[in-house]
Amino acid sequence: MSMPKIKCPDCGAEFDAPQDASTGEIVSCPDCGLELEIKKIEGDEVEVRELAVEGEDWGE
Amino acid sequence: MGMSIAILYEHPETDELGIKATAQAMGVELVHIPFRLVSVSVGNDAFRIRSKVKEYTGALEGAIAVLNRAQSKNRRLYASSIMEALGKPVINSSRVEYICFSKLRTLLEFRRAGVKIPKSVFVPCNSHEFLENMAKIHNEVSIADLLQGELDGTMVIKPDSGTHGRDVRLVKSKEGLIQLLEDTQPSIINPVGIFAQEFVDKWFYDLRIVVSKERGKPPSCHPLALARAGFKDFRTNTFLGNMVFGVKLPGSIIEAAERCGTAIGGDSAWILALDAMPRVEGSKPTDDEYIRSDLEKLEPYFENIKKVKRNPAKTKDFPTWNRRLEEAFDLYKRTEPYERVRKVIEENLERVKDSVMFHEANSCPEFWEQTRLMTGANLAEHMIRCALSMANAG
């Protein structure tokens, strides 16, 4: 069985969702490292949302 | 020959999406190099940057210059230093990042350039320290005495390094000051010391001024500034419910801003957003109810802007979201209350122009959502031009 694919919304890389992936799980794009939260899994389609790992030193 | 500029960031905000869109419109190829979950490998014979599965070394080697848009201040400092050591022109330089990291360092540069600054005090000691036997010693009262020995009356305690008004507190009494110091902890960006500043009566607004310099050209200050205005809090940032206006700057402020920029960035290429505040005091009308009333009338329009800004679809369909944002700002700017408040600020600024004080410089400013739409300054264009000017200078 093929793994559902995740597409990184920033760099466009496509990668396999982890086995037994579930909604709310956080994965990193292996290409650019962007943190993504799995919002929905429907068949082979996985909807993700970008997450910002915001540290206390974030600023302009 | 295809020329690309690299952009480093860890997480794309609308600013970074705006930089990409601007580069495209300018016909410049922009290559993203992530700067968080990557390995930066340095040896005598090789340099390498790669993520778990992708190599970015070639992309960096092929770039003629680098835009450093890492949001973490520490990461940004590392990124600029690495790029410079590799011989890559970077906007902004590590010197600029190092100075802008700290309010104190920034103020010292402004002072050296002869620019007006608010009186500021730094005590290089933390509120509590530990002895060798782990016993805690308390320095709150001593620090309070030192601060009050320099600043009369109301003062503002703020982190030397920080943004968005976080942990900025107004202190009116010694008891309040000691209590605040008791609650203050060192952090990864403020490891040592307490920073305080005189409270400046800026009436109801302060300024965000854009200044930049391309290599081989004189510094240039954008003629319009972003005024952040409101009576809700002494901190004027918009996270606290204040509004924004685009105001024309008097020549003397433009000149001072260019001196500030040069003091930090020197002769190379750089781009900065400076924070300045007017000392208004006696130069304001005794009754400002009409301004409060106009600000109230503007609230629904500004709320509409905030609603668009909050839309999570902004990164999914950036062009559509951006168009909606522009429309929302346009509606807001076309109102009579907006025009009246804008005029009040411009007229007051002209009156108090010699009392405007510069107090902060931002090396990686947010600009796409407010500064660009209120002042017409698309900082992305400036950044790209700065980067090109460095590359062209070889």
PDB file of C-alpha atoms in Angstrom, chain A residues 9-11 28-35 47-60, chain B residues 9 11 20 34 36 51 53-54 56 71-74 76 163 166 187-189 208 315 363-366:
ATOM      1  CA  PRO A   9       3.491  24.426   1.422  1.00  0.00           C
ATOM      2  CA  ASP A  10       6.709  26.451   1.358  1.00  0.00           C
ATOM      3  CA  CYS A  11       9.324  24.578  -0.655  1.00  0.00           C
ATOM      4  CA  SER A  28       9.174  18.297   9.531  1.00  0.00           C
ATOM      5  CA  CYS A  29       9.686  18.748   5.817  1.00  0.00           C
ATOM      6  CA  PRO A  30      12.888  16.776   5.129  1.00  0.00           C
ATOM      7  CA  ASP A  31      13.910  19.298   2.444  1.00  0.00           C
ATOM      8  CA  CYS A  32      13.548  22.616   4.228  1.00  0.00           C
ATOM      9  CA  GLY A  33      12.826  21.672   7.849  1.00  0.00           C
ATOM     10  CA  LEU A  34       9.526  23.545   8.070  1.00  0.00           C
ATOM     11  CA  GLU A  35       7.358  22.176  10.882  1.00  0.00           C
ATOM     12  CA  GLU A  47      -3.697  18.382   4.545  1.00  0.00           C
ATOM     13  CA  VAL A  48      -1.058  20.183   6.580  1.00  0.00           C
ATOM     14  CA  ARG A  49      -0.636  23.539   8.266  1.00  0.00           C
ATOM     15  CA  GLU A  50       2.645  25.388   8.787  1.00  0.00           C
ATOM     16  CA  LEU A  51       3.790  25.797  12.347  1.00  0.00           C
ATOM     17  CA  ALA A  52       6.272  28.374  13.511  1.00  0.00           C
ATOM     18  CA  VAL A  53       8.772  27.216  16.110  1.00  0.00           C
ATOM     19  CA  GLU A  54       8.884  30.564  17.796  1.00  0.00           C
ATOM     20  CA  GLY A  55      11.625  31.134  20.323  1.00  0.00           C
ATOM     21  CA  GLU A  56      11.978  33.867  22.868  1.00  0.00           C
ATOM     22  CA  ASP A  57      14.652  35.469  20.690  1.00  0.00           C
ATOM     23  CA  TRP A  58      12.330  35.991  17.737  1.00  0.00           C
ATOM     24  CA  GLY A  59      12.164  39.596  16.761  1.00  0.00           C
ATOM     25  CA  GLU A  60      12.677  42.244  14.172  1.00  0.00           C
TER      26      GLU A  60
ATOM     27  CA  TYR B   9      14.748  32.015   6.797  1.00  0.00           C
ATOM     28  CA  HIS B  11       9.657  30.098   8.632  1.00  0.00           C
ATOM     29  CA  LYS B  20       9.509  36.408  -3.224  1.00  0.00           C
ATOM     30  CA  PRO B  34      16.434  27.045   4.998  1.00  0.00           C
ATOM     31  CA  ARG B  36      17.035  25.913  10.975  1.00  0.00           C
ATOM     32  CA  SER B  51      19.001  19.400   5.240  1.00  0.00           C
ATOM     33  CA  VAL B  53      17.655  15.039   2.229  1.00  0.00           C
ATOM     34  CA  LYS B  54      18.624  18.100   0.245  1.00  0.00           C
ATOM     35  CA  TYR B  56      21.905  23.567  -0.533  1.00  0.00           C
ATOM     36  CA  GLN B  71      13.418  35.536  12.657  1.00  0.00           C
ATOM     37  CA  SER B  72      15.475  34.343  15.582  1.00  0.00           C
ATOM     38  CA  LYS B  73      17.940  37.069  16.493  1.00  0.00           C
ATOM     39  CA  ASN B  74      20.600  34.559  17.497  1.00  0.00           C
ATOM     40  CA  ARG B  76      20.307  35.797  12.290  1.00  0.00           C
ATOM     41  CA  THR B 163      10.181  43.198  20.372  1.00  0.00           C
ATOM     42  CA  ARG B 166       6.882  42.256  25.260  1.00  0.00           C
ATOM     43  CA  SER B 187      16.879  34.938  29.214  1.00  0.00           C
ATOM     44  CA  ILE B 188      18.745  33.716  26.148  1.00  0.00           C
ATOM     45  CA  ILE B 189      18.631  37.176  24.621  1.00  0.00           C
ATOM     46  CA  ARG B 208       8.705  53.729  12.247  1.00  0.00           C
ATOM     47  CA  THR B 315       0.059  31.599   2.862  1.00  0.00           C
ATOM     48  CA  SER B 363      17.521  44.817  11.064  1.00  0.00           C
ATOM     49  CA  CYS B 364      14.841  42.356   9.923  1.00  0.00           C
ATOM     50  CA  PRO B 365      11.693  44.457   9.955  1.00  0.00           C
ATOM     51  CA  GLU B 366       8.164  43.326   9.343  1.00  0.00           C
TER      52      GLU B 366
END
